[in-house]
Amino acid sequence: MNHLPLIIKREYLTKVKNKSFIIMTFLSPIIMIALFAVVAYLSQLNNNTERTISILDESGFVSEIFESTENTTYIILNNISLSDAKSLVEENEEYGLLHISSGKDISEIEKTIKFYSEDTPSLVLITSLESKLENKLSDLKLQQIGVDIEKIKTSKSNIDIAQESFQGEKTSKIDNIVKLAFGGFAGYLLFMFIIIYGNMIMRSVIEEKTSRIIEIIISSVKPIQLMLGKIIGTSLAGITQFVIWVILGGVLMLIISAIFGINMAEMQSPQQEMMQQAMQSPETQMQMENVMAAIYNLPLTNLTIAFLLFFIGGYLLYSSMYAAIGAAVDNETDTQQFMMPILVPLILAVYVGIFTVIEDPHGTVSTVFSFIPLTSPVVMLMRIPFGVPIWQQLISLGLLIATFMFTVWFAAKIYRVGILMYGKKPSYRDIYKWLKY
Amino acid sequence: MKNALETNSVSKNFGDFTALNNVSITVPKGSIFGLLGPNGAGKTTLIRIINQITLPDSGSILLDGEPLQPNHMKDIGYLPEERGLYKTMKVGEQILYLAQLKGLSKAEVKKRLNHWFEKFEIGDWWNKKIQELSKGMAQKIQFIVTVLHQPKLLIFDEPFSGFDPINVNLIKDEILQLREEGATVIFATHRMESVEEMCDDIALIHESNKLLEGKLIDIKRQYKTNTFEVGLITDNEPQLMHIIKSKFDVSPAVFKSLNTDLKLNIRLKDNESSNELLAFLMSNAQVNHFNELVPSVNDIFIQTVKNS
């Protein structure tokens, strides 16, 4: 008799109705977004402090480059000694004093620039002052040696190598970054999914052992049905949780940005000024268009199908291992020694994926790892956006399915014996013996 | 009469350890069958094989004359020794789930549950979680789960361990009632005295071998020693003792009595009858205790182990 639907239903409902599951589902996106909002708010608060900076420019070269903004007011001091200027700034409780001494040439001037302040000044502020001064002084130096600055500016070249495959497929650097982001996201998502919900399956198996109900259940259903039911039921609960997270996260993000959005535009800290300038430049707008184009250029159909297949295959492969571990032990603390065979290939997959796929998506290492079943789901998902021949995907998937079948058979054997073993902490040797029972 | 269950030369090894060695038992239909033996004898392994939880290495099993197959799971009700329920699940949902796994429909479960809830006076438990129940209450639920699908064969592994005396009686009555309704019952236990009174048939298992099997009454007859326990009241103890000793095989006996002077075990020879003994005693003293010593299963077991 097929009890699989019944078992899946129970596993799903118990998970979904569980209080801590519900709390986790609704609270974690709220906590995440709230944290994000708090950090954004705090840094905004930090940047909003208004600063007044006095500038004593004895050289007379640079004072005109300082234009006051909403948050930073520059006061240009004239005909005053350094010590008077210092006491004046201190008296007026200004943020600090920038002193540019006179010198016989620019090289000498640049060495003597100093900033005086009550406390250690903000790093961002100093960097912004430095870049302002550097630009101006470099220009001055060039002028001194008789170079036309306009000519320099027009002679600057900006290279973006256009890439095209022999088949005429055009790509660009941005394409690659987008592909990397897609692949990396898919691989990492699978990794997280396996860790979170694999553990959940394991705990649910242990729970059946510790509550001693397991023998009653398996006098009604085959252990493999129970195991598969558990894996599928928990996964469905996991997908439910994930979907709620995505929806809730999206809605909250919208609300938050609606509340804070206007404020963000008003923020006028030095780095934001720079960013805003950059955003408005036509170059960036073109880049945004390129990103969109790159996304459209991805092999989306292949990506979606492969994502589903490799995701399911990889997840089932690992979760059956988790179920077997749960069956072998009596409590969660005993699981540590058996986690290695799961975590090592999984972490290896993520690192190999990230490092070798960036280096060369079709290189030997990344290709080999995208065939080895324990690492293939993650690595292949990362490679696919770069265009992997279908035959490679099929072989990898075939290997994955074959290994999955083997692992389920293997896990079911351990499961079958393990669930009836109480009170003893098994070793790898014991488990090997169980296979022959 | 057909047999409810037959196992033919069932063997099972776990690595180097032999759990069952060519064990054959026959459980007649409608009987209460005691599967007896000390801890680790192989009882639970045999029961798990019958429940298709473990596969035998060799041998075959017939349920109602048919070779055991997955479909038979719903014909068996099994209360394992290691038993429990989902702690966080509600009583009603839990029974519903477990009974559905045995092939009952939702409506059927609810109908039958009413009967049991009324019987055990637990009608308002439907929405309680198992972790809110006491151990005795949980045991009632476990029992209901075992019998709700009205299996032809009921198997109880150490049924009374951990049950309080009230529940033991309640469940003994229920089991007898189920037998009346046509079920066959197997008890597995190492506390032989606890089920002796209920069993029609027994099998003794020791160190993975079956030592003995048959109708309890036949086995007892086979092992009886024709010994009678007597209590006598007399004025002249030494003289009486002397007279009896000259005629019968006598040993001292131990039992509780208020005013007995002489307590004896008297073993009769094959050609002597209990009436002759009684008449002889009555003519010499006042008899206030006369009882045939029937060997307990425990005695039989110890004797069998010694002889094997």
Short mmCIF file of C-alpha atoms in Angstrom, two decimals, chain A:
data_model
loop_
_atom_site.label_atom_id
_atom_site.label_comp_id
_atom_site.label_asym_id
_atom_site.label_seq_id
_atom_site.Cartn_x
_atom_site.Cartn_y
_atom_site.Cartn_z
CA MET A 1 0.00 0.00 0.00
CA ASN A 2 1.32 3.44 -0.81
CA HIS A 3 1.38 5.61 2.29
CA LEU A 4 3.76 8.18 0.86
CA PRO A 5 1.17 10.99 0.43
CA LEU A 6 -0.07 10.45 3.98
CA ILE A 7 3.44 10.61 5.42
CA ILE A 8 4.34 13.67 3.36
CA LYS A 9 1.17 15.37 4.53
CA ARG A 10 1.91 14.67 8.18
CA GLU A 11 5.53 15.74 7.94
CA TYR A 12 4.56 18.92 6.15
CA LEU A 13 1.75 19.83 8.54
CA THR A 14 3.75 19.10 11.69
CA LYS A 15 6.61 21.25 10.43
CA VAL A 16 4.40 24.08 9.25
CA LYS A 17 2.24 24.09 12.38
CA ASN A 18 5.25 24.00 14.67
CA LYS A 19 5.42 27.20 16.72
CA SER A 20 9.13 27.83 16.36
CA PHE A 21 8.87 27.22 12.62
CA ILE A 22 6.10 29.81 12.34
CA ILE A 23 8.01 32.28 14.46
CA MET A 24 11.17 31.74 12.44
CA THR A 25 9.28 32.13 9.18
CA PHE A 26 7.73 35.46 10.02
CA LEU A 27 10.30 36.87 12.37
CA SER A 28 13.54 36.32 10.50
CA PRO A 29 12.74 38.59 7.52
CA ILE A 30 11.39 41.20 9.92
CA ILE A 31 14.53 40.97 12.03
CA MET A 32 16.75 41.09 8.96
CA ILE A 33 14.99 44.10 7.48
CA ALA A 34 14.74 45.84 10.83
CA LEU A 35 18.46 45.34 11.33
CA PHE A 36 19.11 46.72 7.89
CA ALA A 37 16.87 49.71 8.58
CA VAL A 38 18.52 50.40 11.91
CA VAL A 39 21.98 50.29 10.37
CA ALA A 40 20.87 52.56 7.53
CA TYR A 41 19.23 54.94 9.97
CA LEU A 42 22.23 55.02 12.28
CA SER A 43 24.73 55.71 9.53
CA GLN A 44 22.44 58.42 8.25
CA LEU A 45 22.33 59.92 11.73
CA ASN A 46 26.10 59.76 11.83
CA ASN A 47 26.48 61.48 8.49
CA ASN A 48 23.97 64.15 9.26
CA THR A 49 26.19 65.90 11.75
CA GLU A 50 26.99 69.30 10.41
CA ARG A 51 30.63 70.22 10.29
CA THR A 52 32.38 73.51 9.96
CA ILE A 53 35.93 73.39 8.76
CA SER A 54 38.20 76.41 8.57
CA ILE A 55 40.82 76.60 5.93
CA LEU A 56 43.97 78.63 6.24
CA ASP A 57 45.57 78.67 2.82
CA GLU A 58 48.85 80.56 3.01
CA SER A 59 49.90 79.37 -0.41
CA GLY A 60 46.83 80.85 -2.04
CA PHE A 61 46.59 78.01 -4.55
CA VAL A 62 43.78 75.88 -3.30
CA SER A 63 41.20 77.84 -1.30
CA GLU A 64 38.82 78.13 -4.26
CA ILE A 65 38.30 74.35 -4.50
CA PHE A 66 36.39 74.14 -1.21
CA GLU A 67 32.69 74.69 -1.78
CA SER A 68 30.36 74.39 1.19
CA THR A 69 27.65 71.76 1.07
CA GLU A 70 24.63 71.17 3.26
CA ASN A 71 26.57 69.22 5.91
CA THR A 72 30.00 70.66 5.54
CA THR A 73 30.69 74.37 5.74
CA TYR A 74 34.09 75.64 4.73
CA ILE A 75 35.32 78.97 6.11
CA ILE A 76 38.28 80.48 4.35
CA LEU A 77 40.53 82.37 6.77
CA ASN A 78 42.74 85.19 5.53
CA ASN A 79 45.52 87.30 7.04
CA ILE A 80 45.71 85.43 10.31
CA SER A 81 48.57 83.53 11.92
CA LEU A 82 48.36 79.74 12.40
CA SER A 83 48.24 79.96 16.19
CA ASP A 84 45.45 82.58 16.06
CA ALA A 85 43.57 80.46 13.56
CA LYS A 86 43.87 77.43 15.83
CA SER A 87 42.55 79.23 18.89
CA LEU A 88 39.76 80.79 16.81
CA VAL A 89 38.64 77.40 15.53
CA GLU A 90 38.80 75.93 19.00
CA GLU A 91 36.85 78.85 20.45
CA ASN A 92 34.10 78.55 17.85
CA GLU A 93 33.93 74.78 18.46
CA GLU A 94 34.45 74.09 14.80
CA TYR A 95 35.29 70.62 13.58
CA GLY A 96 38.84 71.36 12.49
CA LEU A 97 41.36 73.49 10.69
CA LEU A 98 43.07 72.65 7.42
CA HIS A 99 46.38 74.42 7.09
CA ILE A 100 48.20 74.79 3.81
CA SER A 101 51.48 76.61 4.38
CA SER A 102 53.19 78.70 1.76
CA GLY A 103 56.22 77.25 0.09
CA LYS A 104 58.49 77.99 -2.77
CA ASP A 105 56.95 75.34 -5.00
CA ILE A 106 54.08 72.87 -5.03
CA SER A 107 56.18 69.86 -4.06
CA GLU A 108 57.13 71.71 -0.91
CA ILE A 109 53.57 72.81 -0.20
CA GLU A 110 52.10 69.31 -0.49
CA LYS A 111 54.42 68.03 2.22
CA THR A 112 53.32 70.55 4.81
CA ILE A 113 49.51 70.26 4.65
CA LYS A 114 48.09 69.62 8.08
CA PHE A 115 44.70 69.10 9.69
CA TYR A 116 44.17 70.27 13.28
CA SER A 117 41.18 69.05 15.28
CA GLU A 118 39.86 68.35 18.76
CA ASP A 119 39.39 64.61 18.18
CA THR A 120 40.72 62.22 15.61
CA PRO A 121 38.99 63.34 12.42
CA SER A 122 36.67 61.12 10.39
CA LEU A 123 38.54 58.96 7.92
CA VAL A 124 36.00 59.65 5.21
CA LEU A 125 36.42 63.39 5.63
CA ILE A 126 40.22 63.20 5.46
CA THR A 127 40.08 61.01 2.36
CA SER A 128 37.72 63.43 0.69
CA LEU A 129 39.95 66.41 1.56
CA GLU A 130 43.00 64.53 0.32
CA SER A 131 41.42 63.70 -3.02
CA LYS A 132 40.30 67.30 -3.50
CA LEU A 133 43.82 68.57 -2.79
CA GLU A 134 45.50 65.89 -4.89
CA ASN A 135 43.41 66.77 -7.94
CA LYS A 136 44.09 70.46 -7.63
CA LEU A 137 47.81 70.15 -6.93
CA SER A 138 48.39 67.64 -9.73
CA ASP A 139 46.72 70.05 -12.14
CA LEU A 140 48.91 72.86 -10.85
CA LYS A 141 52.05 70.79 -11.27
CA LEU A 142 51.11 69.94 -14.83
CA GLN A 143 50.48 73.61 -15.54
CA GLN A 144 53.88 74.52 -14.15
CA ILE A 145 55.70 72.19 -16.50
CA GLY A 146 53.64 73.67 -19.29
CA VAL A 147 51.19 70.89 -20.04
CA ASP A 148 47.70 71.71 -21.27
CA ILE A 149 45.28 70.04 -18.84
CA GLU A 150 42.52 69.92 -21.40
CA LYS A 151 44.76 67.88 -23.67
CA ILE A 152 45.50 65.44 -20.87
CA LYS A 153 41.82 65.02 -20.15
CA THR A 154 40.94 64.32 -23.76
CA SER A 155 43.84 61.92 -24.17
CA LYS A 156 42.62 59.62 -21.40
CA SER A 157 41.27 56.39 -22.86
CA ASN A 158 38.73 54.04 -21.37
CA ILE A 159 39.01 50.44 -22.57
CA ASP A 160 36.20 47.94 -22.46
CA ILE A 161 37.24 44.90 -24.49
CA ALA A 162 34.33 43.58 -26.48
CA GLN A 163 34.15 39.78 -26.29
CA GLU A 164 32.74 37.49 -28.91
CA SER A 165 32.80 33.73 -29.21
CA PHE A 166 33.70 32.02 -32.49
CA GLN A 167 30.03 31.31 -32.92
CA GLY A 168 29.40 35.04 -32.88
CA GLU A 169 27.96 35.21 -29.39
CA LYS A 170 28.79 38.60 -27.90
CA THR A 171 29.71 38.94 -24.25
CA SER A 172 31.25 41.58 -22.07
CA LYS A 173 32.81 41.92 -18.66
CA ILE A 174 29.43 42.89 -17.25
CA ASP A 175 27.92 39.77 -18.79
CA ASN A 176 30.47 37.73 -16.89
CA ILE A 177 29.78 39.48 -13.63
CA VAL A 178 26.05 38.94 -14.06
CA LYS A 179 26.64 35.28 -14.88
CA LEU A 180 28.84 34.89 -11.87
CA ALA A 181 26.24 36.53 -9.68
CA PHE A 182 23.47 34.26 -11.01
CA GLY A 183 25.54 31.11 -10.75
CA GLY A 184 26.92 32.04 -7.37
CA PHE A 185 23.47 32.85 -6.05
CA ALA A 186 21.99 29.56 -7.31
CA GLY A 187 24.88 27.52 -5.90
CA TYR A 188 24.83 29.31 -2.59
CA LEU A 189 21.05 28.99 -2.31
CA LEU A 190 21.35 25.23 -2.73
CA PHE A 191 24.11 25.13 -0.14
CA MET A 192 22.02 27.03 2.41
CA PHE A 193 18.92 24.99 1.63
CA ILE A 194 20.79 21.73 2.18
CA ILE A 195 22.26 22.85 5.49
CA ILE A 196 19.05 24.30 6.94
CA TYR A 197 16.52 21.71 5.82
CA GLY A 198 18.90 18.75 5.88
CA ASN A 199 19.35 19.42 9.55
CA MET A 200 15.60 19.67 9.97
CA ILE A 201 15.16 16.21 8.43
CA MET A 202 17.85 14.81 10.68
CA ARG A 203 16.22 16.25 13.77
CA SER A 204 12.85 14.89 12.76
CA VAL A 205 14.30 11.39 12.38
CA ILE A 206 15.98 11.65 15.78
CA GLU A 207 12.70 12.81 17.27
CA GLU A 208 10.95 9.67 16.06
CA LYS A 209 13.68 7.59 17.63
CA THR A 210 13.70 9.36 20.98
CA SER A 211 9.91 9.38 21.24
CA ARG A 212 10.01 5.64 20.51
CA ILE A 213 7.24 5.81 17.95
CA ILE A 214 9.39 4.57 15.11
CA GLU A 215 8.69 0.88 15.63
CA ILE A 216 4.95 1.46 15.63
CA ILE A 217 5.23 3.36 12.34
CA ILE A 218 7.43 0.88 10.55
CA SER A 219 5.11 -1.97 11.44
CA SER A 220 2.72 -0.15 9.08
CA VAL A 221 4.98 1.31 6.39
CA LYS A 222 8.26 0.44 4.76
CA PRO A 223 11.20 2.39 6.22
CA ILE A 224 12.16 3.72 2.80
CA GLN A 225 8.67 5.17 2.37
CA LEU A 226 8.94 6.82 5.75
CA MET A 227 12.35 8.24 4.87
CA LEU A 228 11.28 9.57 1.48
CA GLY A 229 8.08 10.96 3.00
CA LYS A 230 10.11 12.79 5.58
CA ILE A 231 12.51 14.21 3.03
CA ILE A 232 9.76 15.37 0.69
CA GLY A 233 7.50 16.71 3.44
CA THR A 234 10.30 18.67 5.07
CA SER A 235 11.43 20.03 1.72
CA LEU A 236 7.95 21.27 0.93
CA ALA A 237 7.85 22.98 4.32
CA GLY A 238 11.24 24.46 3.49
CA ILE A 239 10.03 25.76 0.15
CA THR A 240 6.99 27.27 1.87
CA GLN A 241 9.25 29.02 4.33
CA PHE A 242 11.53 30.26 1.58
CA VAL A 243 8.68 31.63 -0.49
CA ILE A 244 7.24 33.43 2.52
CA TRP A 245 10.66 34.87 3.25
CA VAL A 246 11.04 36.17 -0.27
CA ILE A 247 7.55 37.69 -0.38
CA LEU A 248 7.68 39.13 3.12
CA GLY A 249 11.21 40.41 2.58
CA GLY A 250 10.18 42.09 -0.66
CA VAL A 251 7.12 43.75 0.86
CA LEU A 252 9.05 44.95 3.90
CA MET A 253 11.84 46.29 1.72
CA LEU A 254 9.27 48.29 -0.24
CA ILE A 255 7.73 49.68 2.93
CA ILE A 256 11.10 50.54 4.44
CA SER A 257 12.37 52.24 1.33
CA ALA A 258 9.10 54.15 1.08
CA ILE A 259 9.62 55.49 4.60
CA PHE A 260 13.36 56.04 4.40
CA GLY A 261 13.65 56.57 0.68
CA ILE A 262 13.18 60.36 0.73
CA ASN A 263 15.58 60.70 3.60
CA MET A 264 18.18 58.73 1.76
CA ALA A 265 18.08 61.15 -1.13
CA GLU A 266 18.67 63.97 1.31
CA MET A 267 21.76 62.40 2.74
CA GLN A 268 24.73 64.48 1.81
CA SER A 269 27.74 62.82 3.27
CA PRO A 270 30.96 63.04 1.24
CA GLN A 271 30.76 59.52 -0.10
CA GLN A 272 27.12 59.89 -1.03
CA GLU A 273 27.90 63.01 -2.98
CA MET A 274 30.41 61.09 -4.98
CA MET A 275 28.03 58.23 -5.47
CA GLN A 276 25.25 60.42 -6.64
CA GLN A 277 27.51 62.10 -9.12
CA ALA A 278 28.54 58.73 -10.41
CA MET A 279 24.94 57.56 -10.69
CA GLN A 280 24.02 60.50 -12.80
CA SER A 281 26.87 60.13 -15.21
CA PRO A 282 25.81 58.72 -18.58
CA GLU A 283 28.47 56.03 -18.26
CA THR A 284 26.73 54.37 -15.31
CA GLN A 285 23.38 54.55 -16.98
CA MET A 286 24.83 52.72 -19.89
CA GLN A 287 26.22 50.11 -17.50
CA MET A 288 22.81 49.57 -15.96
CA GLU A 289 21.44 48.97 -19.41
CA ASN A 290 24.26 46.54 -20.05
CA VAL A 291 23.39 44.62 -16.89
CA MET A 292 19.79 44.32 -18.00
CA ALA A 293 20.95 43.21 -21.42
CA ALA A 294 23.30 40.70 -19.82
CA ILE A 295 20.44 39.20 -17.84
CA TYR A 296 18.40 38.85 -21.02
CA ASN A 297 21.39 37.26 -22.70
CA LEU A 298 21.62 34.48 -20.10
CA PRO A 299 20.51 31.03 -21.25
CA LEU A 300 17.39 31.48 -19.13
CA THR A 301 15.48 28.37 -20.18
CA ASN A 302 18.46 26.15 -19.70
CA LEU A 303 19.24 27.91 -16.44
CA THR A 304 15.75 27.41 -15.04
CA ILE A 305 15.47 23.75 -16.00
CA ALA A 306 18.99 22.95 -14.88
CA PHE A 307 18.45 24.86 -11.66
CA LEU A 308 15.36 22.81 -10.83
CA LEU A 309 16.95 19.47 -11.73
CA PHE A 310 20.28 20.02 -10.04
CA PHE A 311 18.68 21.66 -7.06
CA ILE A 312 16.29 18.76 -6.49
CA GLY A 313 18.93 16.14 -7.25
CA GLY A 314 21.56 17.70 -5.02
CA TYR A 315 19.14 18.37 -2.24
CA LEU A 316 17.72 14.84 -2.22
CA LEU A 317 21.23 13.38 -2.33
CA TYR A 318 22.35 15.25 0.74
CA SER A 319 19.09 15.03 2.65
CA SER A 320 19.07 11.25 2.41
CA MET A 321 22.51 11.35 4.00
CA TYR A 322 21.14 13.56 6.74
CA ALA A 323 18.26 11.12 7.28
CA ALA A 324 20.71 8.22 7.57
CA ILE A 325 22.75 10.09 10.16
CA GLY A 326 19.61 10.89 12.11
CA ALA A 327 18.71 7.21 12.09
CA ALA A 328 22.15 6.14 13.26
CA VAL A 329 22.29 8.23 16.40
CA ASP A 330 20.18 8.73 19.50
CA ASN A 331 20.55 12.45 20.01
CA GLU A 332 21.80 15.51 18.22
CA THR A 333 25.12 15.75 20.03
CA ASP A 334 26.17 12.39 18.60
CA THR A 335 25.73 13.61 15.05
CA GLN A 336 28.96 15.61 14.99
CA GLN A 337 31.23 12.72 14.03
CA PHE A 338 29.07 11.88 11.02
CA MET A 339 28.71 15.41 9.69
CA MET A 340 32.14 15.41 8.03
CA PRO A 341 31.12 13.38 4.96
CA ILE A 342 28.35 15.89 4.34
CA LEU A 343 30.06 19.16 5.13
CA VAL A 344 33.43 18.54 3.48
CA PRO A 345 32.12 17.98 -0.07
CA LEU A 346 29.54 20.70 0.39
CA ILE A 347 32.00 23.35 1.50
CA LEU A 348 34.52 22.15 -1.07
CA ALA A 349 31.85 22.58 -3.73
CA VAL A 350 31.12 26.15 -2.71
CA TYR A 351 34.78 27.18 -2.55
CA VAL A 352 35.81 25.36 -5.70
CA GLY A 353 32.78 26.87 -7.36
CA ILE A 354 33.55 30.41 -6.28
CA PHE A 355 37.29 30.37 -6.95
CA THR A 356 37.69 28.25 -10.05
CA VAL A 357 34.58 29.39 -11.85
CA ILE A 358 35.69 33.03 -11.61
CA GLU A 359 39.11 32.03 -12.85
CA ASP A 360 37.87 29.93 -15.73
CA PRO A 361 34.35 28.52 -15.88
CA HIS A 362 35.40 25.82 -18.33
CA GLY A 363 38.80 25.03 -16.80
CA THR A 364 39.82 21.53 -15.81
CA VAL A 365 39.13 21.87 -12.08
CA SER A 366 35.71 23.43 -12.38
CA THR A 367 34.72 21.00 -15.13
CA VAL A 368 35.80 17.96 -13.13
CA PHE A 369 34.06 19.17 -9.99
CA SER A 370 30.89 19.81 -11.96
CA PHE A 371 30.84 16.08 -12.74
CA ILE A 372 31.62 14.65 -9.30
CA PRO A 373 28.14 13.97 -7.91
CA LEU A 374 28.66 15.36 -4.41
CA THR A 375 29.95 18.69 -5.69
CA SER A 376 28.27 18.79 -9.10
CA PRO A 377 24.95 20.38 -8.08
CA VAL A 378 26.64 23.48 -6.65
CA VAL A 379 29.50 23.78 -9.16
CA MET A 380 27.34 22.99 -12.20
CA LEU A 381 24.77 25.56 -11.15
CA MET A 382 27.57 28.12 -10.99
CA ARG A 383 28.93 27.11 -14.41
CA ILE A 384 25.69 26.93 -16.35
CA PRO A 385 25.20 30.70 -16.82
CA PHE A 386 28.51 30.67 -18.75
CA GLY A 387 27.06 28.19 -21.21
CA VAL A 388 27.79 24.54 -20.54
CA PRO A 389 27.24 22.11 -23.44
CA ILE A 390 24.03 20.14 -22.97
CA TRP A 391 25.87 16.80 -23.16
CA GLN A 392 27.98 17.80 -20.17
CA GLN A 393 24.91 18.78 -18.21
CA LEU A 394 23.21 15.49 -19.08
CA ILE A 395 26.20 13.37 -18.06
CA SER A 396 26.54 15.28 -14.82
CA LEU A 397 22.82 14.95 -14.13
CA GLY A 398 22.93 11.24 -14.97
CA LEU A 399 25.79 10.72 -12.55
CA LEU A 400 23.94 12.73 -9.94
CA ILE A 401 20.77 10.67 -10.31
CA ALA A 402 22.70 7.41 -10.20
CA THR A 403 24.50 8.52 -7.05
CA PHE A 404 21.25 9.73 -5.59
CA MET A 405 19.68 6.29 -6.13
CA PHE A 406 22.71 4.66 -4.56
CA THR A 407 22.71 7.04 -1.60
CA VAL A 408 19.01 6.54 -0.97
CA TRP A 409 19.50 2.78 -1.06
CA PHE A 410 22.51 3.11 1.21
CA ALA A 411 20.75 5.54 3.55
CA ALA A 412 17.66 3.34 3.64
CA LYS A 413 19.79 0.41 4.77
CA ILE A 414 21.35 2.42 7.58
CA TYR A 415 17.96 3.93 8.35
CA ARG A 416 16.27 0.57 8.52
CA VAL A 417 18.72 -0.83 11.04
CA GLY A 418 19.62 2.42 12.79
CA ILE A 419 16.11 3.42 13.79
CA LEU A 420 15.84 0.29 15.91
CA MET A 421 19.17 0.75 17.66
CA TYR A 422 18.87 2.47 20.97
CA GLY A 423 21.28 3.58 23.63
CA LYS A 424 24.49 2.94 21.77
CA LYS A 425 26.61 5.54 20.07
CA PRO A 426 27.51 3.87 16.78
CA SER A 427 30.90 4.11 15.11
CA TYR A 428 31.61 4.07 11.38
CA ARG A 429 32.50 0.40 11.85
CA ASP A 430 29.07 -0.36 13.30
CA ILE A 431 27.37 1.37 10.42
CA TYR A 432 29.44 -0.59 7.94
CA LYS A 433 28.27 -3.76 9.67
CA TRP A 434 24.63 -2.64 9.51
CA LEU A 435 24.88 -2.61 5.74
CA LYS A 436 25.19 -6.37 5.81
CA TYR A 437 22.26 -7.04 8.11
#
